[in-house]
Amino acid sequence: MLALAGCGVAGLGEGAGDGRAAAAPAALAGIGCAKSGKVPGTGSSAQQNAMKYWIKQYQLACPGVRIAYNPIGSGAGGAQFLRGATAFGGSDSALKPDEVARSEDVCRGGRAIDLPMVGGPIAIGYDLPGFDGLVLDAPTLAKIFDRRITSWDAPEIQRLNPGAELPSMPVRPVHRSDDSGTTQNFQAYLAGAAPDVWQHPVGKAWQGRGGASASGSSGVASEVTSGFGAIGYFELSFARARHIKTISIDTGASVPVEPTPRTASAGIAAARVAGRGKDMTLKFRYDASTPGAYPIVQVTYEIVCDKGNQQATLPALKSFLAYTASEAGQKPLSRLHYAPLPESVAGQVREVIRTLS
């Protein structure tokens, strides 16, 4: 709980006002408010902007509740939840079996579960002077990030961009230097869609050979814009904020797919629920060629107990999560460059939230 007093916490001190002022927003947004409560959460920085928006809107409608979220990273967020320090954790990857086993000490009579809440595309940004509309596929990306393709006019790139005058310029791939869920999801895509090329382990630490590195998505984005010929991966919001060109992915569908909130939502819709019981861990099909579905996506999960949640925070926790999973909570996410959950997923999440105890 002490960690929530640090900088970067979203929600503290927001939403002040009396009950009369908040009644109208609550009714309009369809938020079922808890009467009171303080709900601390920590975890993934990928959902930080979404959390800021949700907390502001929720507390305007429900002034008796205080939600705090500290974006200290997926690993630290999960660890704090498993110590019982927070009501929920945010993670860009699902809990591992040993972590679920440990959660039984915190979730008395139950276990921790993963609820997908925030989706988004992992964009591949690049800097080639005078060249827009670059198309790449999974095997070519795997070769680029494993330093097997080192020039932008390589035959593999030319084949995917017929008629284009590609420069004879070194390719400079950039990856994350820190452990990250974004790295894990990108490597999962490479391993799933190009298994014959990308044969490295999938993890939060980068496994490819060579290339430049930078800390955080902001660092990778800065590195991509620092010199011609660079290419790197980061959440779409970083590309939009810095006006970085992004590639379209040739998935085998009739038209290459651009990274947008809509195409990422379609990619998430193609996933299946692989968790057991109330756990909603998603399994992606990275080699699918569904038209209009962007394949390099990540989902941030909210980690909660299915049973054994702290009774002091449970009503407010369920109220807040029900809002974030609702249409009112999901629909505005596209303005923040996130991908709203498809209703096929969001509806299941809401059903599970109703049963939390």
Coordinates of C-alpha atoms in Angstrom, one line a residue:
M1 CA 0.0 0.0 0.0
L2 CA 2.9 2.4 0.7
A3 CA 3.9 2.1 -3.0
L4 CA 0.7 3.8 -4.0
A5 CA 1.8 7.0 -2.4
G6 CA 4.6 7.4 -5.0
C7 CA 4.6 9.5 -8.1
G8 CA 2.6 8.4 -11.1
V9 CA -0.4 7.2 -9.2
A10 CA -3.6 7.8 -11.1
G11 CA -6.8 8.6 -9.3
L12 CA -5.8 10.1 -6.0
G13 CA -7.7 13.3 -5.3
E14 CA -9.8 13.1 -8.5
G15 CA -13.6 13.1 -8.7
A16 CA -14.3 15.5 -5.7
G17 CA -17.8 16.7 -5.4
D18 CA -21.1 15.9 -3.7
G19 CA -23.5 13.1 -4.5
R20 CA -26.0 15.4 -6.1
A21 CA -23.5 16.7 -8.7
A22 CA -22.4 13.1 -9.5
A23 CA -25.9 11.6 -9.9
A24 CA -26.4 12.7 -13.5
P25 CA -23.0 11.5 -14.8
A26 CA -23.6 8.1 -13.1
A27 CA -27.0 7.7 -14.8
L28 CA -25.7 8.7 -18.2
A29 CA -22.7 6.5 -18.1
G30 CA -24.7 3.5 -16.7
I31 CA -22.2 3.1 -13.8
G32 CA -23.5 1.1 -10.9
C33 CA -21.6 3.0 -8.1
A34 CA -20.4 1.5 -4.9
K35 CA -21.2 3.7 -1.9
S36 CA -17.7 3.9 -0.6
G37 CA -14.3 2.2 -0.7
K38 CA -10.6 2.6 -1.6
V39 CA -9.3 0.3 -4.3
P40 CA -5.5 0.2 -4.8
G41 CA -4.0 -1.3 -7.9
T42 CA -0.5 -1.5 -9.5
G43 CA 1.0 -3.0 -12.6
S44 CA 1.4 -2.6 -16.3
S45 CA 2.3 0.8 -17.7
A46 CA 0.8 -0.2 -21.0
Q47 CA -2.7 0.5 -19.6
Q48 CA -1.7 3.7 -17.7
N49 CA -3.6 6.1 -20.0
A50 CA -6.7 3.9 -20.0
M51 CA -6.6 3.8 -16.2
K52 CA -6.3 7.5 -15.9
Y53 CA -9.3 8.0 -18.1
W54 CA -11.4 5.3 -16.4
I55 CA -10.5 6.5 -12.9
K56 CA -11.4 10.1 -13.7
Q57 CA -14.8 9.1 -15.3
Y58 CA -15.7 6.7 -12.5
Q59 CA -14.9 9.0 -9.7
L60 CA -16.9 11.8 -11.3
A61 CA -19.8 9.5 -11.2
C62 CA -19.0 7.8 -7.9
P63 CA -17.4 10.4 -5.6
G64 CA -17.6 8.1 -2.5
V65 CA -15.0 5.7 -4.0
R66 CA -11.3 6.3 -4.5
I67 CA -9.4 4.2 -7.1
A68 CA -5.6 4.4 -7.2
Y69 CA -3.4 2.8 -9.9
N70 CA 0.4 2.9 -9.9
P71 CA 2.0 1.9 -13.3
I72 CA 5.1 0.2 -11.9
G73 CA 5.2 -2.6 -14.5
S74 CA 3.6 -6.0 -14.9
G75 CA 6.0 -8.0 -12.9
A76 CA 6.0 -5.7 -9.9
G77 CA 2.2 -5.3 -10.1
G78 CA 1.7 -9.0 -10.0
A79 CA 4.1 -9.4 -7.1
Q80 CA 2.4 -6.8 -5.0
F81 CA -1.0 -8.4 -5.6
L82 CA 0.4 -11.8 -4.6
R83 CA 1.6 -10.2 -1.4
G84 CA -1.9 -9.0 -0.7
A85 CA -0.8 -5.3 -0.9
T86 CA -3.4 -4.4 -3.6
A87 CA -6.9 -5.2 -4.6
F88 CA -6.0 -5.8 -8.3
G89 CA -2.9 -6.1 -10.4
G90 CA -2.4 -5.2 -14.1
S91 CA -0.2 -7.4 -16.3
D92 CA 0.5 -7.7 -20.0
S93 CA 0.9 -11.5 -19.6
A94 CA -1.2 -14.0 -17.8
L95 CA -0.2 -15.5 -14.4
K96 CA 2.1 -18.5 -14.5
P97 CA 1.0 -21.8 -12.8
D98 CA 3.3 -21.3 -9.9
E99 CA 1.9 -17.8 -9.4
V100 CA -1.6 -19.1 -9.4
A101 CA -0.6 -21.6 -6.7
R102 CA 0.9 -18.9 -4.6
S103 CA -2.3 -16.8 -4.9
E104 CA -4.2 -19.2 -2.8
D105 CA -2.5 -17.7 0.3
V106 CA -4.0 -14.3 -0.6
C107 CA -7.3 -15.5 -2.2
R108 CA -8.6 -17.5 0.8
G109 CA -10.8 -20.2 -0.6
G110 CA -10.1 -19.2 -4.2
R111 CA -7.3 -18.4 -6.6
A112 CA -6.2 -15.5 -8.7
I113 CA -7.6 -15.1 -12.2
D114 CA -6.8 -13.0 -15.3
L115 CA -9.5 -10.7 -16.8
P116 CA -8.6 -9.2 -20.1
M117 CA -9.5 -5.5 -20.0
V118 CA -7.3 -3.4 -22.3
G119 CA -6.3 -4.3 -25.8
G120 CA -4.0 -2.7 -28.3
P121 CA -1.9 -3.1 -31.4
I122 CA 1.9 -3.4 -31.2
A123 CA 3.0 -1.1 -34.0
I124 CA 6.2 -1.6 -36.0
G125 CA 7.5 1.9 -36.7
Y126 CA 10.2 2.7 -39.2
D127 CA 12.1 5.7 -40.6
L128 CA 12.9 5.6 -44.3
P129 CA 13.2 8.9 -46.0
G130 CA 10.6 9.5 -48.7
F131 CA 9.0 6.1 -48.3
D132 CA 5.5 5.5 -47.0
G133 CA 3.2 2.5 -47.0
L134 CA 5.8 -0.2 -46.2
V135 CA 4.4 -3.8 -46.1
L136 CA 6.2 -6.7 -44.3
D137 CA 5.2 -10.2 -43.3
A138 CA 6.1 -12.3 -40.3
P139 CA 9.0 -14.2 -41.8
T140 CA 10.6 -10.9 -43.1
L141 CA 10.1 -9.2 -39.7
A142 CA 11.7 -12.2 -38.0
K143 CA 14.7 -12.0 -40.3
I144 CA 15.0 -8.2 -39.8
F145 CA 15.0 -8.4 -36.0
D146 CA 17.3 -11.4 -36.0
R147 CA 19.8 -9.5 -38.2
R148 CA 19.4 -11.9 -41.2
I149 CA 18.2 -9.1 -43.4
T150 CA 20.5 -6.1 -43.1
S151 CA 19.6 -3.9 -46.1
W152 CA 16.3 -2.2 -47.0
D153 CA 16.6 -3.3 -50.7
A154 CA 16.7 -7.0 -49.8
P155 CA 14.8 -9.2 -52.1
E156 CA 12.4 -10.3 -49.3
I157 CA 11.3 -6.7 -48.7
Q158 CA 11.2 -5.9 -52.4
R159 CA 8.9 -8.8 -53.1
L160 CA 6.4 -7.5 -50.6
N161 CA 6.6 -3.9 -52.0
P162 CA 6.6 -4.4 -55.8
G163 CA 7.4 -1.3 -57.8
A164 CA 8.8 0.5 -54.8
E165 CA 12.3 2.1 -55.0
L166 CA 13.7 0.9 -51.8
P167 CA 17.0 2.5 -50.7
S168 CA 20.2 0.6 -50.4
M169 CA 20.5 1.5 -46.7
P170 CA 21.4 -0.5 -43.6
V171 CA 18.4 -1.8 -41.6
R172 CA 18.8 -0.8 -38.0
P173 CA 16.4 -2.8 -35.8
V174 CA 15.7 -1.5 -32.2
H175 CA 14.4 -3.6 -29.4
R176 CA 13.6 -3.1 -25.7
S177 CA 16.6 -3.3 -23.3
D178 CA 14.3 -3.9 -20.3
D179 CA 12.0 -6.8 -19.6
S180 CA 8.6 -6.1 -21.0
G181 CA 5.2 -7.5 -21.8
T182 CA 5.4 -5.7 -25.2
T183 CA 8.6 -7.6 -26.0
Q184 CA 7.0 -10.9 -24.9
N185 CA 3.9 -10.4 -27.1
F186 CA 6.0 -9.3 -30.1
Q187 CA 8.2 -12.4 -29.8
A188 CA 5.1 -14.6 -29.4
Y189 CA 3.9 -13.2 -32.7
L190 CA 7.2 -13.9 -34.4
A191 CA 7.4 -17.4 -33.0
G192 CA 3.7 -18.2 -33.8
A193 CA 3.6 -16.7 -37.3
A194 CA 7.1 -17.5 -38.5
P195 CA 8.2 -20.6 -36.4
D196 CA 10.7 -21.8 -39.0
V197 CA 12.5 -18.4 -38.8
W198 CA 12.1 -17.2 -35.2
Q199 CA 13.2 -20.1 -33.0
H200 CA 14.1 -18.2 -29.9
P201 CA 12.4 -18.6 -26.6
V202 CA 9.4 -16.4 -25.9
G203 CA 9.9 -14.2 -22.9
K204 CA 9.9 -10.7 -21.5
A205 CA 13.6 -10.4 -22.2
W206 CA 14.7 -9.8 -25.8
Q207 CA 16.1 -13.0 -27.5
G208 CA 17.0 -11.9 -31.0
R209 CA 20.6 -11.4 -32.2
G210 CA 22.2 -7.9 -32.5
G211 CA 20.4 -4.6 -33.1
A212 CA 20.2 -1.5 -31.0
S213 CA 18.3 -1.3 -27.7
A214 CA 16.5 1.3 -25.6
S215 CA 14.6 1.3 -22.3
G216 CA 10.8 1.4 -22.5
S217 CA 8.6 2.0 -25.5
S218 CA 9.4 5.7 -25.4
G219 CA 13.1 4.9 -25.6
V220 CA 12.5 2.6 -28.6
A221 CA 10.4 5.3 -30.3
S222 CA 13.1 7.9 -29.8
E223 CA 15.7 5.6 -31.2
V224 CA 13.7 4.9 -34.3
T225 CA 13.4 8.6 -35.0
S226 CA 17.1 9.3 -34.3
G227 CA 18.5 8.0 -37.6
F228 CA 17.4 6.8 -41.0
G229 CA 16.9 3.1 -41.5
A230 CA 15.7 2.3 -38.0
I231 CA 12.7 0.0 -37.2
G232 CA 11.3 -0.9 -33.8
Y233 CA 8.2 -2.0 -32.0
F234 CA 6.0 -0.1 -29.5
E235 CA 2.4 0.6 -28.6
L236 CA 0.4 2.5 -31.3
S237 CA 0.1 5.6 -29.1
F238 CA 3.9 6.2 -29.3
A239 CA 3.8 6.1 -33.1
R240 CA 0.9 8.5 -33.2
A241 CA 2.3 10.9 -30.7
R242 CA 5.7 11.1 -32.5
H243 CA 4.3 10.9 -36.1
I244 CA 6.2 7.7 -36.8
K245 CA 5.4 5.8 -39.9
T246 CA 4.1 2.2 -39.3
I247 CA 4.2 -0.9 -41.4
S248 CA 1.1 -2.9 -42.6
I249 CA 1.3 -6.6 -42.1
D250 CA 0.8 -9.1 -45.0
T251 CA -1.1 -11.9 -43.1
G252 CA -2.1 -13.8 -46.3
A253 CA -5.4 -12.0 -46.5
S254 CA -6.3 -10.1 -49.7
V255 CA -5.2 -6.7 -48.3
P256 CA -2.3 -6.0 -45.8
V257 CA -3.5 -4.8 -42.4
E258 CA -2.6 -1.5 -40.8
P259 CA -2.4 -1.1 -37.0
T260 CA -5.5 0.7 -35.7
P261 CA -7.8 0.2 -32.7
R262 CA -10.4 -1.4 -35.0
T263 CA -8.1 -3.9 -36.7
A264 CA -6.5 -4.8 -33.3
S265 CA -10.0 -5.4 -31.9
A266 CA -10.6 -7.8 -34.8
G267 CA -7.3 -9.5 -34.0
I268 CA -8.4 -10.0 -30.3
A269 CA -11.8 -11.3 -31.5
A270 CA -10.0 -14.1 -33.2
A271 CA -8.4 -15.3 -29.9
R272 CA -9.9 -18.1 -27.8
V273 CA -10.3 -18.2 -24.0
A274 CA -7.7 -20.7 -22.8
G275 CA -8.0 -20.3 -19.0
R276 CA -9.8 -22.7 -16.8
G277 CA -12.7 -21.9 -14.5
K278 CA -13.3 -18.2 -14.3
D279 CA -9.8 -17.4 -15.6
M280 CA -10.0 -15.6 -19.0
T281 CA -6.4 -15.9 -20.4
L282 CA -6.6 -15.5 -24.1
K283 CA -4.8 -17.6 -26.7
F284 CA -4.0 -15.8 -29.9
R285 CA -3.7 -17.4 -33.4
Y286 CA -0.8 -15.4 -34.8
D287 CA -0.8 -17.2 -38.1
A288 CA -4.5 -16.4 -38.9
S289 CA -5.3 -14.6 -42.1
T290 CA -8.6 -13.1 -41.0
P291 CA -9.3 -10.1 -43.3
G292 CA -9.0 -6.8 -41.4
A293 CA -7.5 -8.4 -38.3
Y294 CA -4.1 -7.0 -37.2
P295 CA -2.1 -9.9 -35.8
I296 CA 0.4 -8.2 -33.4
V297 CA -1.7 -7.4 -30.4
Q298 CA -1.4 -7.5 -26.7
V299 CA -4.0 -7.5 -23.9
T300 CA -3.5 -6.2 -20.4
Y301 CA -5.2 -8.4 -17.7
E302 CA -6.6 -7.3 -14.4
I303 CA -5.6 -9.8 -11.8
V304 CA -8.2 -10.4 -9.1
C305 CA -9.3 -13.3 -6.8
D306 CA -12.2 -15.3 -8.0
K307 CA -13.0 -15.9 -4.3
G308 CA -11.4 -14.4 -1.2
N309 CA -11.2 -10.8 -2.3
Q310 CA -10.9 -8.3 0.6
Q311 CA -14.4 -7.6 1.8
A312 CA -13.5 -3.9 2.5
T313 CA -12.7 -3.3 -1.2
L314 CA -14.9 -5.9 -3.0
P315 CA -18.0 -3.8 -3.7
A316 CA -16.0 -0.9 -5.1
L317 CA -13.7 -3.3 -7.0
K318 CA -16.6 -5.0 -8.7
S319 CA -18.3 -1.7 -9.4
F320 CA -15.1 -0.2 -11.0
L321 CA -14.3 -3.3 -13.1
A322 CA -17.9 -3.6 -14.3
Y323 CA -17.6 -0.1 -15.6
T324 CA -14.2 -0.6 -17.3
A325 CA -15.6 -3.7 -19.1
S326 CA -18.8 -2.0 -20.1
E327 CA -19.6 -0.4 -23.4
A328 CA -19.2 3.0 -21.7
G329 CA -15.8 2.1 -20.5
Q330 CA -14.5 0.3 -23.6
K331 CA -15.9 2.4 -26.5
P332 CA -13.8 5.6 -25.7
L333 CA -10.5 3.6 -25.7
S334 CA -10.0 4.0 -29.4
R335 CA -9.5 7.7 -28.9
L336 CA -6.6 6.8 -26.7
H337 CA -5.2 4.5 -29.4
Y338 CA -6.2 1.3 -27.5
A339 CA -8.4 -1.4 -28.9
P340 CA -11.8 -1.9 -27.3
L341 CA -12.5 -5.5 -26.3
P342 CA -14.8 -7.2 -28.8
E343 CA -18.2 -7.8 -27.2
S344 CA -17.7 -11.5 -27.4
V345 CA -14.9 -11.1 -24.9
A346 CA -16.2 -8.1 -22.9
G347 CA -19.5 -9.8 -22.2
Q348 CA -17.8 -12.8 -20.7
V349 CA -15.6 -10.6 -18.5
R350 CA -18.6 -8.8 -17.2
E351 CA -20.2 -12.1 -16.3
V352 CA -17.2 -13.2 -14.3
I353 CA -17.0 -9.8 -12.5
R354 CA -20.5 -10.3 -11.2
T355 CA -19.5 -13.5 -9.5
L356 CA -16.4 -12.2 -7.7
S357 CA -16.6 -12.8 -4.0

